[in-house]
PDB file of C-alpha atoms in Angstrom:
ATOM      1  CA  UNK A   1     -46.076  11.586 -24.029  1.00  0.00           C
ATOM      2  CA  UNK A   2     -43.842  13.117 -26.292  1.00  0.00           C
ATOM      3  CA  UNK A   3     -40.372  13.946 -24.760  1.00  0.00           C
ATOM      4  CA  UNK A   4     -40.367  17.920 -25.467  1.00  0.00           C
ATOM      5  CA  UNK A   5     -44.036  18.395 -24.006  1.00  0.00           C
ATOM      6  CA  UNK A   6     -43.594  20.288 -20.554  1.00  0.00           C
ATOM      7  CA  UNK A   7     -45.579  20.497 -16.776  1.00  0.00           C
ATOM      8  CA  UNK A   8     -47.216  23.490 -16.401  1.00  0.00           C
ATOM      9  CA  UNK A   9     -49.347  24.730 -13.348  1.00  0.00           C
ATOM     10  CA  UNK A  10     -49.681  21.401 -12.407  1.00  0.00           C
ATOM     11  CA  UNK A  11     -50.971  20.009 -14.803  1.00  0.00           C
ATOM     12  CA  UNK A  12     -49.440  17.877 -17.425  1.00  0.00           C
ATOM     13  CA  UNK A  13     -49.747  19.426 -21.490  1.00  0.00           C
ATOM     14  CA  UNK A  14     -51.075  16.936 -23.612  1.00  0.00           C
ATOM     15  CA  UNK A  15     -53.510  14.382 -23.668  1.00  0.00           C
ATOM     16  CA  UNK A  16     -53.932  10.602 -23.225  1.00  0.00           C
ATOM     17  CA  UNK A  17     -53.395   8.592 -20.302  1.00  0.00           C
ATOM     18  CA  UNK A  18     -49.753   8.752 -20.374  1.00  0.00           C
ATOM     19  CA  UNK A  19     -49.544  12.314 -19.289  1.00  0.00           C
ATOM     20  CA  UNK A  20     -47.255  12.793 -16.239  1.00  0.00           C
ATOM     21  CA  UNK A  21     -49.050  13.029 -13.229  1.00  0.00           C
ATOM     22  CA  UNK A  22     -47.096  15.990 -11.035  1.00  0.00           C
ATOM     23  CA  UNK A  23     -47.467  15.441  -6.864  1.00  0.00           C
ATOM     24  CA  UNK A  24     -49.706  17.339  -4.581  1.00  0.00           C
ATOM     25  CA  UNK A  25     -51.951  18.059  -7.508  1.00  0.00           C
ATOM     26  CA  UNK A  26     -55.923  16.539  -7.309  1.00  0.00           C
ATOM     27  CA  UNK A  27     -55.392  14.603 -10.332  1.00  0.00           C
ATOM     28  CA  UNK A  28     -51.831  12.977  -8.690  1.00  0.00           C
ATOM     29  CA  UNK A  29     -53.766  12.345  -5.449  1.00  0.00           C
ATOM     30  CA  UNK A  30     -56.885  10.556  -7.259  1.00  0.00           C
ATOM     31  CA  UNK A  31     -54.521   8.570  -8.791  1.00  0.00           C
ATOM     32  CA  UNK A  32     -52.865   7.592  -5.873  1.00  0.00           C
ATOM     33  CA  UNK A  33     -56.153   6.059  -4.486  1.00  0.00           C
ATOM     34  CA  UNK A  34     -56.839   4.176  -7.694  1.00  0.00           C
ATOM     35  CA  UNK A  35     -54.988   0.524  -7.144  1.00  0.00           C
ATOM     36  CA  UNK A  36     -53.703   0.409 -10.970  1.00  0.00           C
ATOM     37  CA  UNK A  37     -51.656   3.550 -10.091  1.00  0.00           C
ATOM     38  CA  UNK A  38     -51.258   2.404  -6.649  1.00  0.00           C
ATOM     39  CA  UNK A  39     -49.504  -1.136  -7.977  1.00  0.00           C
ATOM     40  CA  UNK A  40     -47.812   1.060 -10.734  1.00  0.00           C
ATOM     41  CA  UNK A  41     -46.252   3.206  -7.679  1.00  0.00           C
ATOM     42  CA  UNK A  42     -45.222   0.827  -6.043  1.00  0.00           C
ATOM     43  CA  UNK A  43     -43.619  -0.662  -8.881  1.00  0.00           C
ATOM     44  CA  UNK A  44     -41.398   2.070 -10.048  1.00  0.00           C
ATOM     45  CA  UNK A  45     -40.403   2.487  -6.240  1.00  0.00           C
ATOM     46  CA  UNK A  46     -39.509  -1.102  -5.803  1.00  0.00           C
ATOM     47  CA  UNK A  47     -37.580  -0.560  -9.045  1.00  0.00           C
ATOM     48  CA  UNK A  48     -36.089   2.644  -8.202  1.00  0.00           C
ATOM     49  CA  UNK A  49     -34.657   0.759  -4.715  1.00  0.00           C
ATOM     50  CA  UNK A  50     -33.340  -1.865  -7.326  1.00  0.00           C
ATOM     51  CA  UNK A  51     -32.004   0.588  -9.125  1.00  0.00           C
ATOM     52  CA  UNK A  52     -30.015   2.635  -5.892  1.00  0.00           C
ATOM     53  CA  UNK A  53     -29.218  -0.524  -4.264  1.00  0.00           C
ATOM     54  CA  UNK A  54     -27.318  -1.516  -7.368  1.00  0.00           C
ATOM     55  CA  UNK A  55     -25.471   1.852  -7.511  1.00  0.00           C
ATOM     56  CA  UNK A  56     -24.284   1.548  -4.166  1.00  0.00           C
ATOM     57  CA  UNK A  57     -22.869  -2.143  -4.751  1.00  0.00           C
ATOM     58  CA  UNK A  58     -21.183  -0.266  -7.942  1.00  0.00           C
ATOM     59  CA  UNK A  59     -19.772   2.025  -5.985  1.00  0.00           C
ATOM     60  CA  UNK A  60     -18.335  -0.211  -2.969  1.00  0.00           C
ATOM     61  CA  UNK A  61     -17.226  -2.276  -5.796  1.00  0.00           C
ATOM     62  CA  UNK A  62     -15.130   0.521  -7.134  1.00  0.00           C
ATOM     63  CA  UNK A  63     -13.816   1.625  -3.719  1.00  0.00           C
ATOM     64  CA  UNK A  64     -12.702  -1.898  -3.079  1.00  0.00           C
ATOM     65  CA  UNK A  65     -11.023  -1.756  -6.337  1.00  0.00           C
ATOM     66  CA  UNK A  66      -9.163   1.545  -6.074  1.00  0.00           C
ATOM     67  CA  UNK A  67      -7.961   0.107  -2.829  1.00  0.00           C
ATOM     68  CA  UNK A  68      -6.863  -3.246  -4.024  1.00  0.00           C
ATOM     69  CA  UNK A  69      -4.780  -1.330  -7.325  1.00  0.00           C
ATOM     70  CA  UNK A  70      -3.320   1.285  -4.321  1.00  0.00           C
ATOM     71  CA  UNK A  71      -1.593  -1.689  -2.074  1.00  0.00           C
ATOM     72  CA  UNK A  72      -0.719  -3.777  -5.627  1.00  0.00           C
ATOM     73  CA  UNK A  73       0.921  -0.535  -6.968  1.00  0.00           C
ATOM     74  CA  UNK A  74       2.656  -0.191  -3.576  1.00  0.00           C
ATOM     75  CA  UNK A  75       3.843  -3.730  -3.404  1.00  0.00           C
ATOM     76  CA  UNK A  76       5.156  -3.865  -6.790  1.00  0.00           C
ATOM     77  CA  UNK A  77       7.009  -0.760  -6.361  1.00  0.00           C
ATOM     78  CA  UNK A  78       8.602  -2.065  -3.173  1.00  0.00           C
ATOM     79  CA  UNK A  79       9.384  -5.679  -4.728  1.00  0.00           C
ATOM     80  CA  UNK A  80      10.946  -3.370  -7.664  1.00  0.00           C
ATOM     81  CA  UNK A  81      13.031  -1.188  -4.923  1.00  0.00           C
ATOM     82  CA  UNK A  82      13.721  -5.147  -3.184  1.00  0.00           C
ATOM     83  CA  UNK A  83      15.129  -6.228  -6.647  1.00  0.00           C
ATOM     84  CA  UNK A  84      17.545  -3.144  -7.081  1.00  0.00           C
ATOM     85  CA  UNK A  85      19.103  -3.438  -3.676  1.00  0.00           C
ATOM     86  CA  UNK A  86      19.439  -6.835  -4.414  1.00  0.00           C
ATOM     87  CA  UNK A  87      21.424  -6.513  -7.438  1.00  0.00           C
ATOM     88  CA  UNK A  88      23.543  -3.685  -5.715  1.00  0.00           C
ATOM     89  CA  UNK A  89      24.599  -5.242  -2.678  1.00  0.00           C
ATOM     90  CA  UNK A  90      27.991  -6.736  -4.317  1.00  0.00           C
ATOM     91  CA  UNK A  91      28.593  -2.609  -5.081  1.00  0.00           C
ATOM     92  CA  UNK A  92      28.079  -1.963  -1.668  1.00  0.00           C
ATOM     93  CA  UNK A  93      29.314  -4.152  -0.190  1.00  0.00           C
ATOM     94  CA  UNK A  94      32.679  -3.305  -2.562  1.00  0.00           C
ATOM     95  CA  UNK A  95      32.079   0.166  -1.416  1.00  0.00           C
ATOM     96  CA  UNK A  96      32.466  -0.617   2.487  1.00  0.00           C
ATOM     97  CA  UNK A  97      36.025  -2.857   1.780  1.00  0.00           C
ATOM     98  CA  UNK A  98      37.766   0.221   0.124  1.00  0.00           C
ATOM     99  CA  UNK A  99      35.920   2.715   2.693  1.00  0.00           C
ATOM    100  CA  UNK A 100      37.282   0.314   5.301  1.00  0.00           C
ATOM    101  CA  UNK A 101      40.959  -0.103   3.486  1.00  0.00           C
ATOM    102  CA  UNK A 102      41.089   3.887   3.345  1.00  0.00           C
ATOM    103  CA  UNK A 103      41.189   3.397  -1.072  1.00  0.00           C
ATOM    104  CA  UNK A 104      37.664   5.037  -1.141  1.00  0.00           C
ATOM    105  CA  UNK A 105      39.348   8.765  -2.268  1.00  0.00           C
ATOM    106  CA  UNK A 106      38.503  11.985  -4.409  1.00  0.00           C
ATOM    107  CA  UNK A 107      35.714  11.340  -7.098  1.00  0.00           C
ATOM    108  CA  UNK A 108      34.763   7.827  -6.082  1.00  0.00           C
ATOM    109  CA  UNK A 109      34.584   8.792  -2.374  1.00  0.00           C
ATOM    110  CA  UNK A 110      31.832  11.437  -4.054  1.00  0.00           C
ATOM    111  CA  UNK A 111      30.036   8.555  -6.050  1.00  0.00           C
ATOM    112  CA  UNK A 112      30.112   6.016  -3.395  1.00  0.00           C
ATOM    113  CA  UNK A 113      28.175   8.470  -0.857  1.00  0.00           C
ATOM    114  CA  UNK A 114      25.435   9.757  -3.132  1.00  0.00           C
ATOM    115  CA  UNK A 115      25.050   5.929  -3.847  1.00  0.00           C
ATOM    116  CA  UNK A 116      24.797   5.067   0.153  1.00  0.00           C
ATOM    117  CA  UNK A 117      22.185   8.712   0.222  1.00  0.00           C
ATOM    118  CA  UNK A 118      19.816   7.501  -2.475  1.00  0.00           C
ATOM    119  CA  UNK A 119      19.724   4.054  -0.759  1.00  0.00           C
ATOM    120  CA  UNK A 120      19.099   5.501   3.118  1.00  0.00           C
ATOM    121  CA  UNK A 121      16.449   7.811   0.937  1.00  0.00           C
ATOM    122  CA  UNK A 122      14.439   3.952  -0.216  1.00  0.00           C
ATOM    123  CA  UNK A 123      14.998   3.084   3.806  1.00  0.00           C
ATOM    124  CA  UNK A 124      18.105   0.916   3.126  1.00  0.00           C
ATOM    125  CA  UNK A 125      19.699   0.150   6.381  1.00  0.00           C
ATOM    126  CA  UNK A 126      23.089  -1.952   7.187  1.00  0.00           C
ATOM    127  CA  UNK A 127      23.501  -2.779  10.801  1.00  0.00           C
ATOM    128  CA  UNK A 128      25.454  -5.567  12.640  1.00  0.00           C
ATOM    129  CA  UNK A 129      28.029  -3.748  14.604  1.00  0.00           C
ATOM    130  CA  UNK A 130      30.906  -5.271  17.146  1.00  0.00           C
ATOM    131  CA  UNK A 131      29.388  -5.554  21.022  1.00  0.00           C
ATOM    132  CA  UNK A 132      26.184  -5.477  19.536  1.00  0.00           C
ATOM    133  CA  UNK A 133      23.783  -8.008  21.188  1.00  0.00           C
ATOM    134  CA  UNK A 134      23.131 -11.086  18.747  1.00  0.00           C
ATOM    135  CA  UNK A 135      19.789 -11.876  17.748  1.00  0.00           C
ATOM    136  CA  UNK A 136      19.109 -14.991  15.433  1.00  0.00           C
ATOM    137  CA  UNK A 137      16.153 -13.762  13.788  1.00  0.00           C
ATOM    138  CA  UNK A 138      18.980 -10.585  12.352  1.00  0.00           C
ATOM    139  CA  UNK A 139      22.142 -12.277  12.501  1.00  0.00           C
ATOM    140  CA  UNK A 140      23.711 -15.436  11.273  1.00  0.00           C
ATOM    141  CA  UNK A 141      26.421 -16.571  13.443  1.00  0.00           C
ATOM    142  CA  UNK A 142      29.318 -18.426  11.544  1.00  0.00           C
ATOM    143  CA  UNK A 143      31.636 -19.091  14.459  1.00  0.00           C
ATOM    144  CA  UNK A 144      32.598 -18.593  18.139  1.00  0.00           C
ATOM    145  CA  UNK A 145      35.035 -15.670  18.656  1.00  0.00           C
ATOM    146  CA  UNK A 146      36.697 -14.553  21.753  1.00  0.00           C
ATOM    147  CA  UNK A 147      35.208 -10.966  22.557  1.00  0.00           C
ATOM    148  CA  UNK A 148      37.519  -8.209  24.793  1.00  0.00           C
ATOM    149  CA  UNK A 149      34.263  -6.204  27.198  1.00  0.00           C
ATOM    150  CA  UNK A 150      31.947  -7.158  29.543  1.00  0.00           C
ATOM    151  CA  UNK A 151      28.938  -8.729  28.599  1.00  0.00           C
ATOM    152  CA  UNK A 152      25.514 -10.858  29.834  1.00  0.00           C
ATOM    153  CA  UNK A 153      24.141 -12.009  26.863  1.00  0.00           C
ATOM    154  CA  UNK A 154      25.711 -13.643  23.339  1.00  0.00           C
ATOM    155  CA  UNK A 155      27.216 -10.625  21.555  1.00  0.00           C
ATOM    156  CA  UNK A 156      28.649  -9.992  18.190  1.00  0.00           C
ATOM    157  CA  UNK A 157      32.651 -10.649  18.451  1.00  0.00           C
ATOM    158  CA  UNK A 158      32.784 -10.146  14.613  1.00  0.00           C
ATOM    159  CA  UNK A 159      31.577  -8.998  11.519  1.00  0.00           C
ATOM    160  CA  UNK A 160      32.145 -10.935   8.504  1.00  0.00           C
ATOM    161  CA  UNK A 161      29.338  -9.470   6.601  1.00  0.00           C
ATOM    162  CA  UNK A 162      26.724  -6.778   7.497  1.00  0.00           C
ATOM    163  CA  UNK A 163      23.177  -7.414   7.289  1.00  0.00           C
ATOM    164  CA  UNK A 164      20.736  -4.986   5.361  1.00  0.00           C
ATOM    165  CA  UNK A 165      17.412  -4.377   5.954  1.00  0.00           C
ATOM    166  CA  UNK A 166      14.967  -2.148   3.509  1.00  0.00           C
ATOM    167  CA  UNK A 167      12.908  -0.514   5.496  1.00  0.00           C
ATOM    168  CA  UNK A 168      11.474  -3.528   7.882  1.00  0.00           C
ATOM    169  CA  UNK A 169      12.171  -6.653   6.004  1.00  0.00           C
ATOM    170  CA  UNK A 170      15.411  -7.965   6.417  1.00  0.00           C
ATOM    171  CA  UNK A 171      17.331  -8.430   2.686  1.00  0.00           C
ATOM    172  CA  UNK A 172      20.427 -10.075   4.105  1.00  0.00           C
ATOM    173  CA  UNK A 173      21.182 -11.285   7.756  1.00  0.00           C
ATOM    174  CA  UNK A 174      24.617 -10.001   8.948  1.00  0.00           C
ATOM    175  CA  UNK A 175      27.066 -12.639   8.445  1.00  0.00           C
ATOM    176  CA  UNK A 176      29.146 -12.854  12.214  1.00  0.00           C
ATOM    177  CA  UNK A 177      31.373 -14.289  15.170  1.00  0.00           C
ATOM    178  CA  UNK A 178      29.774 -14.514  18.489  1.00  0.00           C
ATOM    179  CA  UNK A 179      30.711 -14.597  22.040  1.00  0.00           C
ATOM    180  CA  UNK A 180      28.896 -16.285  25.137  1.00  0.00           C
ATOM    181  CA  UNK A 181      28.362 -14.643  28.157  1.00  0.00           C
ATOM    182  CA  UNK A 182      30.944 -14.820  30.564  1.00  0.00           C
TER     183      UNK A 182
END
């Protein structure tokens, strides 16, 4: 059958045994009952199950691979972020001497803070504070330092250098002095 021929009515135009046999009509139900048609049938509904089976492997294929480009795109990003902080912790860290040393004034007091802003804004975090309690999976201790305060657990008695953290991972452990309990 030609490809511009058309169903009318029910019945299929032109002739031969090709013609297009439409459902619920006598001709379609006849045919159904004859086991040529019958095997052909079933056939073209084994293949169309082929065919829809394949398409939804295709498409769980595709999900799994939007997915998989989502979390690489995300974990280069943050190994990017990882490798920026990295490089500026010297600056930073040059930033909290002068801060602490009261030379951090007037246009470079300006700089340094929108430098500290965009960092919070990627999750950068410092932390390692005097009295604080020590933990060894945040803090590095470097030596045993008399601490003035009460206190039940090993403590921070000094900071040599703080730790940073982006977001959860830890990029540096603070460097520090500890005290035992008393």
């Amino acid at each position: 059958m030609a490809d511009n021929e058309f169903v009318a009515d029910g019945q299929a135009v032109g002739d031969g045994p090709e013609a297009p046999l439409v459902p619920g009509t006598e001709q379609a139900d006849a045919a159904a009952s004859d086991p040529i048609y019958g095997a052909k049938i079933a056939e073209l509904e084994e293949l169309a199950n082929e065919r829809t089976g394949d398409l939804q492997r295709l498409q769980a294929e595709y999900a799994n691979y939007k997915r998989r480009v989502d979390r690489d795109r995300a974990l280069a990003r943050a190994a990017g972020v990882e490798a920026v902080v990295l490089d500026l912790l010297p600056v930073l860290d040059s930033i909290e001497a002068a801060r602490e040393h009261g030379e951090l004034v007037g246009g470079f007091k300006l700089v340094a803070d929108e430098l500290e802003k965009v960092g919070a804004k990627y999750g950068l975090v410092t932390y390692g504070e005097l009295g604080e309690a020590f933990d060894p999976t945040l803090h590095e201790a470097l030596m045993h330092m008399p601490y003035d305060g009460e206190h039940d657990v090993v403590v921070i008695s000094g900071v040599m250098q703080k730790g940073v953290k982006l977001g959860d991972r830890i990029i540096r452990p603070a460097r520090v002095g500890v005290a035992d309990p008393e």
